[in-house]
Short mmCIF file of C-alpha atoms in Angstrom, two decimals:
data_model
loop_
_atom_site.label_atom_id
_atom_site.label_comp_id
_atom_site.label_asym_id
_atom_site.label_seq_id
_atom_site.Cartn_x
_atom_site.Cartn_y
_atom_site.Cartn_z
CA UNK A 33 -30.24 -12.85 -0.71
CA UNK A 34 -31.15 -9.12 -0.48
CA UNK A 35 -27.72 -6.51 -0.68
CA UNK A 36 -27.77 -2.90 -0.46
CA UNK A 37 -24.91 -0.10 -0.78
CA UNK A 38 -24.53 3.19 1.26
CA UNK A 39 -22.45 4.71 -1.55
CA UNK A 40 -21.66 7.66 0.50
CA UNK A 41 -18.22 6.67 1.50
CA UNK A 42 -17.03 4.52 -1.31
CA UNK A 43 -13.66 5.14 -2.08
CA UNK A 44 -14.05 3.11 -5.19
CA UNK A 45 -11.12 0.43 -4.49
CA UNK A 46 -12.46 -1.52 -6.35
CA UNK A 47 -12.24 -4.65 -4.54
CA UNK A 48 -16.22 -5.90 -5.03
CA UNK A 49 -15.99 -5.47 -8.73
CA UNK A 50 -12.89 -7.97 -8.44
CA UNK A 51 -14.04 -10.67 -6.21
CA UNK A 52 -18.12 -10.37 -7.09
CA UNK A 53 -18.15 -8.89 -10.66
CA UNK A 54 -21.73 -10.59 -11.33
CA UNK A 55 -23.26 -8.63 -8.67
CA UNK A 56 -20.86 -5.27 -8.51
CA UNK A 57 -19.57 -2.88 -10.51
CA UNK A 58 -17.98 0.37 -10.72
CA UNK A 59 -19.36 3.63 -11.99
CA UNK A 60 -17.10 4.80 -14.81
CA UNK A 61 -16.99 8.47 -13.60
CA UNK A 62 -15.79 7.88 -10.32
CA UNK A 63 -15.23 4.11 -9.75
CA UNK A 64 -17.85 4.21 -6.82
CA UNK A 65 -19.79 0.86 -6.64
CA UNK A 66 -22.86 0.31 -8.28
CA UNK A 67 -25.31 -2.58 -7.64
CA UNK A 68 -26.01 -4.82 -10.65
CA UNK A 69 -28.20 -6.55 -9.05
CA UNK A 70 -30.02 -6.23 -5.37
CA UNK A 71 -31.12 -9.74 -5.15
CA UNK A 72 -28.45 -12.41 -6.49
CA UNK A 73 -29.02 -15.89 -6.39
CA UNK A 74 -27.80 -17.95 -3.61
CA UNK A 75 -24.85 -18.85 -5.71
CA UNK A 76 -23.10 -15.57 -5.16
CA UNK A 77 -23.21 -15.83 -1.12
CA UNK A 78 -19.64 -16.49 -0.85
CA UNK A 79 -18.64 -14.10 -3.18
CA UNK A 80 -20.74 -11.24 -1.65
CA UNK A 81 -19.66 -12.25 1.86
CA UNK A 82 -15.76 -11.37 0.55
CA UNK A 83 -16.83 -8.47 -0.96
CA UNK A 84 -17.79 -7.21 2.13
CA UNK A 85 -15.23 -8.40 3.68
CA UNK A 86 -12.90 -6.38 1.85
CA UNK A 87 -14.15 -3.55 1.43
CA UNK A 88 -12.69 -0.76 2.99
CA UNK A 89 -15.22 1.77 3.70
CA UNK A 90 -17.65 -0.70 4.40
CA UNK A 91 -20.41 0.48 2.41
CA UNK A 92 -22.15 -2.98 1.77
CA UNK A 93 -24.66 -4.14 3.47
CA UNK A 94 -26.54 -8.04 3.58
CA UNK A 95 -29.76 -7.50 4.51
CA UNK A 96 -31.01 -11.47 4.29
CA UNK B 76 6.52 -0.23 27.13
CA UNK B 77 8.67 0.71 24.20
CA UNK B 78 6.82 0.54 20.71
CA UNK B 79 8.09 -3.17 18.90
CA UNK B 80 9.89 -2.53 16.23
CA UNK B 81 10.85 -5.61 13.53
CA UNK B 82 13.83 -7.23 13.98
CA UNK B 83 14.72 -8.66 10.40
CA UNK B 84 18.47 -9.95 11.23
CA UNK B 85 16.89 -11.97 14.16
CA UNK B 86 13.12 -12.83 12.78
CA UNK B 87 13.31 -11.77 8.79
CA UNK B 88 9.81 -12.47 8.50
CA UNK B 89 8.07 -12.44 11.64
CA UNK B 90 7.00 -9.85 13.64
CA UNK B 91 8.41 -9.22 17.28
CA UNK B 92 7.58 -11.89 20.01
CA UNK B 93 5.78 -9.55 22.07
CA UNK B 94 2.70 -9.35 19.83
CA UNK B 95 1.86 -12.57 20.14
CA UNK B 96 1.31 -11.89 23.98
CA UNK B 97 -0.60 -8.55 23.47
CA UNK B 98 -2.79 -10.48 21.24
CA UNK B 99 -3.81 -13.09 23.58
CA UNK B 100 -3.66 -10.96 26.64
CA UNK B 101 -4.26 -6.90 26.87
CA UNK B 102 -4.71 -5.95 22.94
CA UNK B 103 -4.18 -2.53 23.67
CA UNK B 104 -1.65 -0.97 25.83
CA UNK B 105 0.34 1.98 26.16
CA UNK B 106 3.84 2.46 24.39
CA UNK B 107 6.63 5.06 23.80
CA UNK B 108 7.16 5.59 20.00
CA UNK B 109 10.66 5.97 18.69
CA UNK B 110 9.72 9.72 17.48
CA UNK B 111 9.02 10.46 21.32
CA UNK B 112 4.82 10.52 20.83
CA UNK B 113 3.25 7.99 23.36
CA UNK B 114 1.03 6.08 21.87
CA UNK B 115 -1.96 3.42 22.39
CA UNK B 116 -0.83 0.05 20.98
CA UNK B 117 -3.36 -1.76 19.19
CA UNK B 118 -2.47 -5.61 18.26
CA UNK B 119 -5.16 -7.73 17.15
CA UNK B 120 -6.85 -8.28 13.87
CA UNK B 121 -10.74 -7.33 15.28
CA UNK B 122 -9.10 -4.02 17.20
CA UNK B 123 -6.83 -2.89 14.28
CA UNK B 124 -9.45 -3.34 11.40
CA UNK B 125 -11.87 -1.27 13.87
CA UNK B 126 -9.41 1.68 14.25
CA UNK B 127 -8.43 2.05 10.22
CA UNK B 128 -12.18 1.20 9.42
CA UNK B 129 -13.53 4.39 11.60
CA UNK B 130 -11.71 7.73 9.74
CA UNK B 131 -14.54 9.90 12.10
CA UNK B 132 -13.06 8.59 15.22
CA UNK B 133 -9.49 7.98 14.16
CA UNK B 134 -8.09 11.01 12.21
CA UNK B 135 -4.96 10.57 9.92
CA UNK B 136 -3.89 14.00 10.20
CA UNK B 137 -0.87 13.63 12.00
CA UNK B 138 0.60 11.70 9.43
CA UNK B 139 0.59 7.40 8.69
CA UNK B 140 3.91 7.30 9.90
CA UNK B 141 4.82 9.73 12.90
CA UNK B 142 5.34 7.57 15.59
CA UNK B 143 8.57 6.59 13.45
CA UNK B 144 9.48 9.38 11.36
CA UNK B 145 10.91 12.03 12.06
CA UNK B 146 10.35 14.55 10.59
CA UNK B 147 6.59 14.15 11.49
CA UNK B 148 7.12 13.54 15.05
CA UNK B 149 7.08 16.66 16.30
CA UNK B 150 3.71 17.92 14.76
CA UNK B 151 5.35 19.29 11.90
CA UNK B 152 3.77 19.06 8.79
CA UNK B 153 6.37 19.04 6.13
CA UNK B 154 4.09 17.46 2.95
CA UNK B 155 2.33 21.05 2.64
CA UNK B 156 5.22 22.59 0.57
CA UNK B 157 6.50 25.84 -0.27
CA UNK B 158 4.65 29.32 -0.81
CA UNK B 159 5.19 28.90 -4.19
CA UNK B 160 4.43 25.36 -4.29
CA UNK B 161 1.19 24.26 -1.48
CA UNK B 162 0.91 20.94 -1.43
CA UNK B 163 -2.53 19.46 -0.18
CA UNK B 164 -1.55 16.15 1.61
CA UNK B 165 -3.78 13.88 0.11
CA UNK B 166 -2.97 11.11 3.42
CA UNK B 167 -3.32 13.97 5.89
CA UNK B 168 -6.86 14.82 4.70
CA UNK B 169 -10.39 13.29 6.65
CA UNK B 170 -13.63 13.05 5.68
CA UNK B 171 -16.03 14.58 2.18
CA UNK B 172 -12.76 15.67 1.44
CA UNK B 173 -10.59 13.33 1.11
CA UNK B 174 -13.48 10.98 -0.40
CA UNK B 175 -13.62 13.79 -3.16
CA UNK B 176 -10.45 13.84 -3.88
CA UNK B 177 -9.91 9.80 -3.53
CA UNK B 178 -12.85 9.65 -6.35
CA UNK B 179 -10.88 11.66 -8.96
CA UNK B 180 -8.24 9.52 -8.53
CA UNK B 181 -9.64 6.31 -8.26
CA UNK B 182 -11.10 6.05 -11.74
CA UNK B 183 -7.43 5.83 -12.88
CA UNK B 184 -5.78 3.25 -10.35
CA UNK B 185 -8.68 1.36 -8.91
CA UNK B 186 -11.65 1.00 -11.53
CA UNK B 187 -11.60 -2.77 -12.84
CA UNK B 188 -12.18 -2.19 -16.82
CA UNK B 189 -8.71 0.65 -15.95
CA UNK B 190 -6.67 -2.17 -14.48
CA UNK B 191 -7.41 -4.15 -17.64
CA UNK B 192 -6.07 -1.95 -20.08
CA UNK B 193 -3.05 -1.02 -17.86
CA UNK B 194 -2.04 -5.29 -17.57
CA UNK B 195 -0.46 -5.13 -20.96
CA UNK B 196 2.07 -2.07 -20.11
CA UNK B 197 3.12 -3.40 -16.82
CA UNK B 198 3.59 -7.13 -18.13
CA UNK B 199 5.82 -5.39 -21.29
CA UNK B 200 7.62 -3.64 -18.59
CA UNK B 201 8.11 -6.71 -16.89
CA UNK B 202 9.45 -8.68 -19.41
CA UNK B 203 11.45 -6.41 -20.65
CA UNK B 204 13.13 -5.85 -17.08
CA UNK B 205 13.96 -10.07 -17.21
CA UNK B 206 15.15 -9.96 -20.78
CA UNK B 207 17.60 -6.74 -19.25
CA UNK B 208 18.63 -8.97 -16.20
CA UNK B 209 19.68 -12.59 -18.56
CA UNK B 210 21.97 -10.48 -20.15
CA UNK B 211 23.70 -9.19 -17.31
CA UNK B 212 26.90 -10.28 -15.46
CA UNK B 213 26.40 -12.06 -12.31
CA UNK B 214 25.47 -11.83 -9.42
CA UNK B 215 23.15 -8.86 -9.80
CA UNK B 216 21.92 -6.72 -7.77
CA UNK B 217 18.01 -7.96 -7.54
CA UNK B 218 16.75 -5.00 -5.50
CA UNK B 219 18.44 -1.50 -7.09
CA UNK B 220 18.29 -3.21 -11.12
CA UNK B 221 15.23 -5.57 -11.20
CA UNK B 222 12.23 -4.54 -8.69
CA UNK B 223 13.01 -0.86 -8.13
CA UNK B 224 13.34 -0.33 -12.06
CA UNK B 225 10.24 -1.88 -13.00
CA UNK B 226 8.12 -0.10 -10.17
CA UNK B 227 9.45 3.22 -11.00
CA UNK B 228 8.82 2.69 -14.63
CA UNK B 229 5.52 1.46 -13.94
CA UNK B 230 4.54 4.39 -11.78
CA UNK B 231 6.37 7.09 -13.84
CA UNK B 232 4.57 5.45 -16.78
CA UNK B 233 0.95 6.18 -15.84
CA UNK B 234 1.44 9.51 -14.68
CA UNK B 235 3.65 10.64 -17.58
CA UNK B 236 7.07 11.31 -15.63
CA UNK B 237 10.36 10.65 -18.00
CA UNK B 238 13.16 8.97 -17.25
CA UNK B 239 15.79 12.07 -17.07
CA UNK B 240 13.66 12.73 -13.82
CA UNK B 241 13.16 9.30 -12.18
CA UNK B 242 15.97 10.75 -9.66
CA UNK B 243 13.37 12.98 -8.21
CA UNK B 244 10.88 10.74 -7.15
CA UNK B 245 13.63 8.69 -5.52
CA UNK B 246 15.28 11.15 -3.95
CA UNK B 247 12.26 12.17 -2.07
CA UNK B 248 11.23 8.11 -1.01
CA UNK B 249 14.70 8.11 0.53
CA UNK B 250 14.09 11.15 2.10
CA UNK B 251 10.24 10.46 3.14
CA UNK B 252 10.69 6.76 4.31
CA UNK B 253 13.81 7.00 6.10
CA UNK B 254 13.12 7.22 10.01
CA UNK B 255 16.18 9.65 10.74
CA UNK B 256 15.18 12.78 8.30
CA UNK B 257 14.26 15.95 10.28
CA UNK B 258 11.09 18.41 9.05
CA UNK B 259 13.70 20.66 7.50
CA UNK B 260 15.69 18.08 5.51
CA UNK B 261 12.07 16.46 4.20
CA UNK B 262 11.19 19.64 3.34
CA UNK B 263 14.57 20.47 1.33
CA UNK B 264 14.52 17.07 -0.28
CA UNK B 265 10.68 17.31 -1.42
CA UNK B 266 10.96 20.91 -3.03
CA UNK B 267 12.14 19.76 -6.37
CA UNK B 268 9.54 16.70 -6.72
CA UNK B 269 6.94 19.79 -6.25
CA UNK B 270 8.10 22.02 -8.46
CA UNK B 271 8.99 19.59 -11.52
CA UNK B 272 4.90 18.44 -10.78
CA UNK B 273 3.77 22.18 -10.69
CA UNK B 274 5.52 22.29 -14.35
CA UNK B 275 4.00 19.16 -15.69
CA UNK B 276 0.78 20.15 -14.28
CA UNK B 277 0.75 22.96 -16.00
CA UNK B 278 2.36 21.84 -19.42
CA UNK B 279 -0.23 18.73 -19.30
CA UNK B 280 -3.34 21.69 -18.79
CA UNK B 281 -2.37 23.52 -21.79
CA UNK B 282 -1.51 19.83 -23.87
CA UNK B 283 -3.80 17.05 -22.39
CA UNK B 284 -2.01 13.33 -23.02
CA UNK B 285 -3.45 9.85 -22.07
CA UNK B 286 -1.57 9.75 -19.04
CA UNK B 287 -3.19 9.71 -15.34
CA UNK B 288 -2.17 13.29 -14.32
CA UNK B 289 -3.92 14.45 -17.27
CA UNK B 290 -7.03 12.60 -16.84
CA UNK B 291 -7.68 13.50 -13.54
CA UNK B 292 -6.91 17.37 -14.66
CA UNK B 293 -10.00 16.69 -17.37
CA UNK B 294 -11.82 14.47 -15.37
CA UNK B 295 -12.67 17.34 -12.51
CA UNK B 296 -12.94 20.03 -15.06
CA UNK B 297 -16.53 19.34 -14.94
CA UNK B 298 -16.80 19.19 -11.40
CA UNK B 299 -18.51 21.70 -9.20
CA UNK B 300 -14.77 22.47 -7.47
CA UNK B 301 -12.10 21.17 -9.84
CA UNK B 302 -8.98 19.70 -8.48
CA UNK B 303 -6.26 22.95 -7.74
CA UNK B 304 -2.48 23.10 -8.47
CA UNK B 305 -2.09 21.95 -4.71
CA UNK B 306 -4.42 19.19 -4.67
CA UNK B 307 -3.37 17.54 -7.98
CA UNK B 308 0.25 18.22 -6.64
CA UNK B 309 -0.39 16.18 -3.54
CA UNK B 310 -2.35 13.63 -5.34
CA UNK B 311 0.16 12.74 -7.89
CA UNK B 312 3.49 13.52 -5.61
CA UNK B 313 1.75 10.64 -3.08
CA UNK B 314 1.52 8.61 -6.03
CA UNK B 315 5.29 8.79 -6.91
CA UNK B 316 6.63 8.86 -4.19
CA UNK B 317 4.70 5.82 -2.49
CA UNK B 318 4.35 3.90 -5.24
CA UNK B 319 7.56 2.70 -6.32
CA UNK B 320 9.62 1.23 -3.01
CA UNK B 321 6.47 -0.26 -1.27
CA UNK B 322 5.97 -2.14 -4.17
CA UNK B 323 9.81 -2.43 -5.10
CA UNK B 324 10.59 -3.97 -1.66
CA UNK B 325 7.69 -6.35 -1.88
CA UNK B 326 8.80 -8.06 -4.69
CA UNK B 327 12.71 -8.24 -3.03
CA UNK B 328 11.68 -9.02 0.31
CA UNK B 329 9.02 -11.79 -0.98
CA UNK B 330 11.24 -13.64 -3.04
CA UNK B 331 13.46 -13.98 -0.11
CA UNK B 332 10.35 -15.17 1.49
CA UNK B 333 9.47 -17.85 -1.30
CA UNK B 334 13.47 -19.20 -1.20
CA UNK B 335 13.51 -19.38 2.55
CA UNK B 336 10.08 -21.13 3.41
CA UNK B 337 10.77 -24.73 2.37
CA UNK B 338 8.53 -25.50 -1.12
CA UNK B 339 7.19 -22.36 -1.43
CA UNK B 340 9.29 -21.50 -4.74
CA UNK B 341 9.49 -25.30 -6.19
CA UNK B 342 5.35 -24.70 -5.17
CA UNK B 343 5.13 -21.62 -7.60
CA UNK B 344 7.61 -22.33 -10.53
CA UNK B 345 5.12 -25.45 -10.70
CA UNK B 346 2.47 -23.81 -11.06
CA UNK B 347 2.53 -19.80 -12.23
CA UNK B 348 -0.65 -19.46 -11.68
CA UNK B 349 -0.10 -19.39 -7.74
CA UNK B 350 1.41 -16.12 -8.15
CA UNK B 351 -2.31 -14.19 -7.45
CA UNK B 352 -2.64 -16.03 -3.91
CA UNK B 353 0.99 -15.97 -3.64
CA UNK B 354 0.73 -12.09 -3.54
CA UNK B 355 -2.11 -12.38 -1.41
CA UNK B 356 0.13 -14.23 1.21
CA UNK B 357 2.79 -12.32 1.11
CA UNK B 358 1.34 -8.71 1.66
CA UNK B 359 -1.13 -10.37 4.36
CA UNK B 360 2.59 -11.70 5.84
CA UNK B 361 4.96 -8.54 5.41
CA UNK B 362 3.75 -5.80 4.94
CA UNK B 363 3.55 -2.98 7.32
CA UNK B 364 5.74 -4.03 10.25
CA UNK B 365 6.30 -0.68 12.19
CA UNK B 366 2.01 -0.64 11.53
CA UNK B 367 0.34 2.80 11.00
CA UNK B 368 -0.71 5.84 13.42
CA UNK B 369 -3.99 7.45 13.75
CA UNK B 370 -5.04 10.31 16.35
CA UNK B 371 -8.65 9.87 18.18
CA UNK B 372 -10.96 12.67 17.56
CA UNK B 373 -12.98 12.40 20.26
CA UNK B 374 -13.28 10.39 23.70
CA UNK B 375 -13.65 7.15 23.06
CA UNK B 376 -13.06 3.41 23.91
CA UNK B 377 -11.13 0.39 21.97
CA UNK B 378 -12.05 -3.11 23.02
CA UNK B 379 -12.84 -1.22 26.03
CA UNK B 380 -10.09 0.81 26.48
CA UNK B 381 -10.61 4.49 27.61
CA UNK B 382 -9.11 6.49 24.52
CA UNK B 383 -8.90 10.05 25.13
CA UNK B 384 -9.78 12.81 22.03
CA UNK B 385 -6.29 13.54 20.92
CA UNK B 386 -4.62 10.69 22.10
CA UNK B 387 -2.49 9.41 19.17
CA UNK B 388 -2.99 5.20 18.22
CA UNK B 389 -0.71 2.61 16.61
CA UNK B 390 -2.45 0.03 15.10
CA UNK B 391 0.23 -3.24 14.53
CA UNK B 392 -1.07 -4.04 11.00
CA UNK B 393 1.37 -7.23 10.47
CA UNK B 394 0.36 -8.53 14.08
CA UNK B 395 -3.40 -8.18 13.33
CA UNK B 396 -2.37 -10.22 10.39
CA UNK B 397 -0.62 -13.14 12.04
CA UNK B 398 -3.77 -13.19 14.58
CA UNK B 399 -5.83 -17.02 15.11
CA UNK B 400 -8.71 -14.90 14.43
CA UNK B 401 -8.06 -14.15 10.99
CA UNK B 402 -6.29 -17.74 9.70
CA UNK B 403 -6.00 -20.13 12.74
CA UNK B 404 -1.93 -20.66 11.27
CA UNK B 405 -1.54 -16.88 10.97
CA UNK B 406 1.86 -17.44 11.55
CA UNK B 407 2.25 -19.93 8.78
CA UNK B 408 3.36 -18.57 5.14
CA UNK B 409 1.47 -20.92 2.52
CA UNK B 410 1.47 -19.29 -1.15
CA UNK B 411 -1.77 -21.08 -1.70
CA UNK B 412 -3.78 -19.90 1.18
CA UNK B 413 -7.85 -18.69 0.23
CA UNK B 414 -7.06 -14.98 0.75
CA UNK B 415 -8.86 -13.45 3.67
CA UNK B 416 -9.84 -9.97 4.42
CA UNK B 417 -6.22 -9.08 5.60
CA UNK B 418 -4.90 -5.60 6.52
CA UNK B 419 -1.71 -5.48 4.51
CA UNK B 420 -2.93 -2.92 2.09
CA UNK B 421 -4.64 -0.87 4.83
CA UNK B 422 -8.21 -0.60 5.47
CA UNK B 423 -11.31 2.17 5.87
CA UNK B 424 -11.08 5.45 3.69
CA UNK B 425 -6.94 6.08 3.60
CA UNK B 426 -6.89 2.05 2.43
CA UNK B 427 -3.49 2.33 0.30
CA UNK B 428 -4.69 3.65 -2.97
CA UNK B 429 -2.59 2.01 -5.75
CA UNK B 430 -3.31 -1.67 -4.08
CA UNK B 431 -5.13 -2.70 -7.24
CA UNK B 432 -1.93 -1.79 -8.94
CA UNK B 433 0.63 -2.96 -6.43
CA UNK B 434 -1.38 -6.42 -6.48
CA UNK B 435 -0.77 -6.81 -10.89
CA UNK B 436 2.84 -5.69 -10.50
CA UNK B 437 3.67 -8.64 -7.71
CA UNK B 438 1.30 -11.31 -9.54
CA UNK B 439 3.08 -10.01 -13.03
CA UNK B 440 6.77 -9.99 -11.45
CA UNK B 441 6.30 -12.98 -9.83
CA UNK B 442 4.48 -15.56 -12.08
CA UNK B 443 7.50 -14.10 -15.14
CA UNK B 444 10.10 -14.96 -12.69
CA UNK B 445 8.83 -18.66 -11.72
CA UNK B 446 7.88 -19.08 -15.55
CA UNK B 447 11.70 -17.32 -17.03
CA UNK B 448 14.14 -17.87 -14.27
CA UNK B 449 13.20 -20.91 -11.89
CA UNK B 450 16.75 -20.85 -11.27
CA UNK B 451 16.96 -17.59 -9.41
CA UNK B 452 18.48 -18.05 -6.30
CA UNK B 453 20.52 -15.99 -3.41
CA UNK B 454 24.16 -15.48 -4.69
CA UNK B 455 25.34 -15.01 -1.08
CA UNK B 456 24.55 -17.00 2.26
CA UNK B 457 21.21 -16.18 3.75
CA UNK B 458 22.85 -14.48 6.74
CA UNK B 459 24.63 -11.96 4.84
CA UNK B 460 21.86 -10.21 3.45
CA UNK B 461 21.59 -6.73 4.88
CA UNK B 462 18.40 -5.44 6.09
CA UNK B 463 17.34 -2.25 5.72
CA UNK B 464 16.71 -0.31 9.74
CA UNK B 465 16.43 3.21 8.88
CA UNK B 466 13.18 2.64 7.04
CA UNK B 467 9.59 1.98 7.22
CA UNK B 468 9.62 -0.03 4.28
CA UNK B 469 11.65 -2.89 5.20
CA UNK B 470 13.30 -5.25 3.10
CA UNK B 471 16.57 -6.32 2.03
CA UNK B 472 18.82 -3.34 1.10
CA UNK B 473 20.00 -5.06 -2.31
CA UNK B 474 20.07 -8.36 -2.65
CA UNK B 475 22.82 -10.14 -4.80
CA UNK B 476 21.02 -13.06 -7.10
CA UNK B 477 22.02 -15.71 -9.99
CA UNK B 478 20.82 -18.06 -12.06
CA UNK B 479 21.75 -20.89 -14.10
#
């Protein structure tokens, strides 16, 4: 699984640190989401696949 | 058509009948809002998620609300202040600059290791709020003693706001939420909110405390354009103001929820623990009835729908909610449900800001209650509770309660 971020509009909500905190987290600074890691293990579909869906600003993407 | 507008003494939980229809059949239409604006009515989950998700097509500057308050209606634009007190509307801004404003504030409401260290304060809050209640006479008054005090504490706690001035922030709720106010009377009632903030503001930049106003005033210190008087105003006055009824009525109008639906409270008191979905459920449920308004920037097209620039847009956040496509029993309440990506809190950049912390208040309120008081129960027939009308935060007005 291959995930990428277009940090741009984060709002920092906070949402994908909350439902996938072993792939997301949030910048201290300015709570905008930072990738802890850009290939997780297949394990973490499900978990990614919420994050996205709630996001707000829609700034994750799944690119496999 | 005329906009649908909820209908709590006839449906206390549902939205009206007609979305249903608009769902299945035309999902957008035209409609004539209460504050006289026509309107393009958007009703299901795919078309209302697209609208709040797209801030460069659909601009929030007319105001969340004006298609049913007042004292927005008419293009006024009542949150900017005084001369001696701007206010930058923090809800009425698009774009870079909202986002940089949003990221100031979102280290303090939103960032998960934040919401950590604020659990213990709101949980003390919370129990001390049920200890409070167990001592009182009954019935008591759920709504005005119980929910509303511990979501103004909570909120005047973070930013730093005593309780000699609690008044303020509820005075100008009442005056913001309520559908009849007109631009002048907003504008009266607001003034003092603004210039007790333009105080603290200033007392907290000469002696810097741990609360959230203060941290945001250090935080963009360092920033290429630190936050002004009439930014940090806006920022914090939003706060206040919209983060103490919301949250209040949530709590009052979901435990009538949790009574009414058959198991639901047995369900909970069983098991605490269900308060997390149980929140989930019930914001995905209720919230948001009279939905939210957003004005298209340019021409453009929803679920095929010609949409002129300028046109204004109601998006029916409840409906979108209830529709198949989101849970295929949308219109079924179950505490338990797997949360899905649900609307209740908003969605794209304007996304209500203090969800994170609206979301530990219900989960903390709720799982005390079940765990302290599983004998909490109405302390008048169902049918007389009064519902509030002249408001877009709906709820009960008060509702009477005991316990055994």
């Amino acid at each position: 699984m291959k995930v990428a971020l277009e940090r741009d509009w984060c709002i920092g909500a906070g949402n994908c640190a909350l439902t996938a905190p072993a792939v997301f987290d949030q910048d201290p600074d300015d709570a905008v989401v930072v990738l802890l890691d850009d290939s997780p293990p297949e394990s973490e579909r499900t978990a990614v696949e919420e994050a996205i869906a709630r996001c707000p600003s829609a700034v994750i993407r799944l690119l496999s | 058509m005329l906009l649908p507008i909820p209908e709590e003494e006839v449906r206390p939980f549902e939205p009206p009948p007609e979305y249903a229809e608009l769902r299945a059949g035309p999902r957008v239409v035209r409609v004539a809002c209460p504050t006289g604006i026509d309107a393009w009515l958007v009703s299901d989950y795919e078309g209302v998620r697209e609208v709040l998700g797209d801030g460069r097509r659909f601009s929030t500057r007319p105001g969340q609300a004006a298609h049913v308050l007042s004292a927005f209606g008419a293009g006024e634009k009542p949150v900017e202040g005084s001369a001696e007190t701007p206010v930058q509307s923090f809800a009425q801004t698009d774009g870079p600059e909202h986002i940089r404003i949003r990221r100031n504030f979102a280290p303090q409401v939103s960032h998960a290791r934040r919401l950590a260290e604020l659990r213990p304060m709101i949980e003390q809050i919370t129990d001390d709020a049920i200890t409070r209640m167990l001592a009182s006479p009954q019935p008591y008054l759920l709504h005005s003693q119980f929910s509303t005090a511990i979501t103004t504490a909570v909120i005047a706690e973070l930013i730093g706001v005593p309780g000699d001035r609690h008044h303020l922030l509820h005075d100008a709720a009442t005056a913001l939420f309520t559908t009849s106010t007109k631009p002048e009377e907003l504008r009266t009632a607001l003034e003092p909110l603004w210039r007790y903030l333009y105080e603290l503001i200033a007392t907290r930049r000469a002696r810097p405390g741990d609360d959230v106003l203060s941290r945001m005033i250090e935080h963009s210190a360092d920033s290429e354009r630190p936050l002004t008087d009439a930014e940090l105003t806006g920022m914090n006055g939003a706060l206040l103001i919209a983060g103490f009824d919301t949250t209040a009525s949530m709590i009052t109008y979901g435990l009538v929820c949790l009574w009414q639906t058959p198991g639901q409270w047995e369900r909970l008191c069983a098991d605490p623990g269900l308060a997390v979905t149980a929140t989930e459920e019930l914001v995905r449920y209720l919230a948001a009835g009279t939905g939210l308004l957003r004005q298209a920037t340019e021409d453009t097209r929803i679920h095929g729908q010609p949409i002129r620039a300028g046109d204004y847009v109601v998006v029916a956040v409840q409906s979108g909610n209830r529709d198949p496509d989101l849970h295929a029993d949308g219109d079924t309440f179950d505490l338990g449900r797997k949360p899905g990506a649900h609307l209740g809190f908003g969605h794209g950049a304007h996304a209500c800001v203090g969800q994170q912390i609206a979301r530990m208040e219900l989960t903390t309120v709720l799982g005390a209650l079940a765990r302290r008081v599983p004998t909490l129960r109405l302390a008048v027939p169902f049918e007389q509770i009064e519902w509030k009308k002249d408001s877009v935060v709906r709820g009960p007005v008060d509702l009477p309660v005991v316990w055994s």
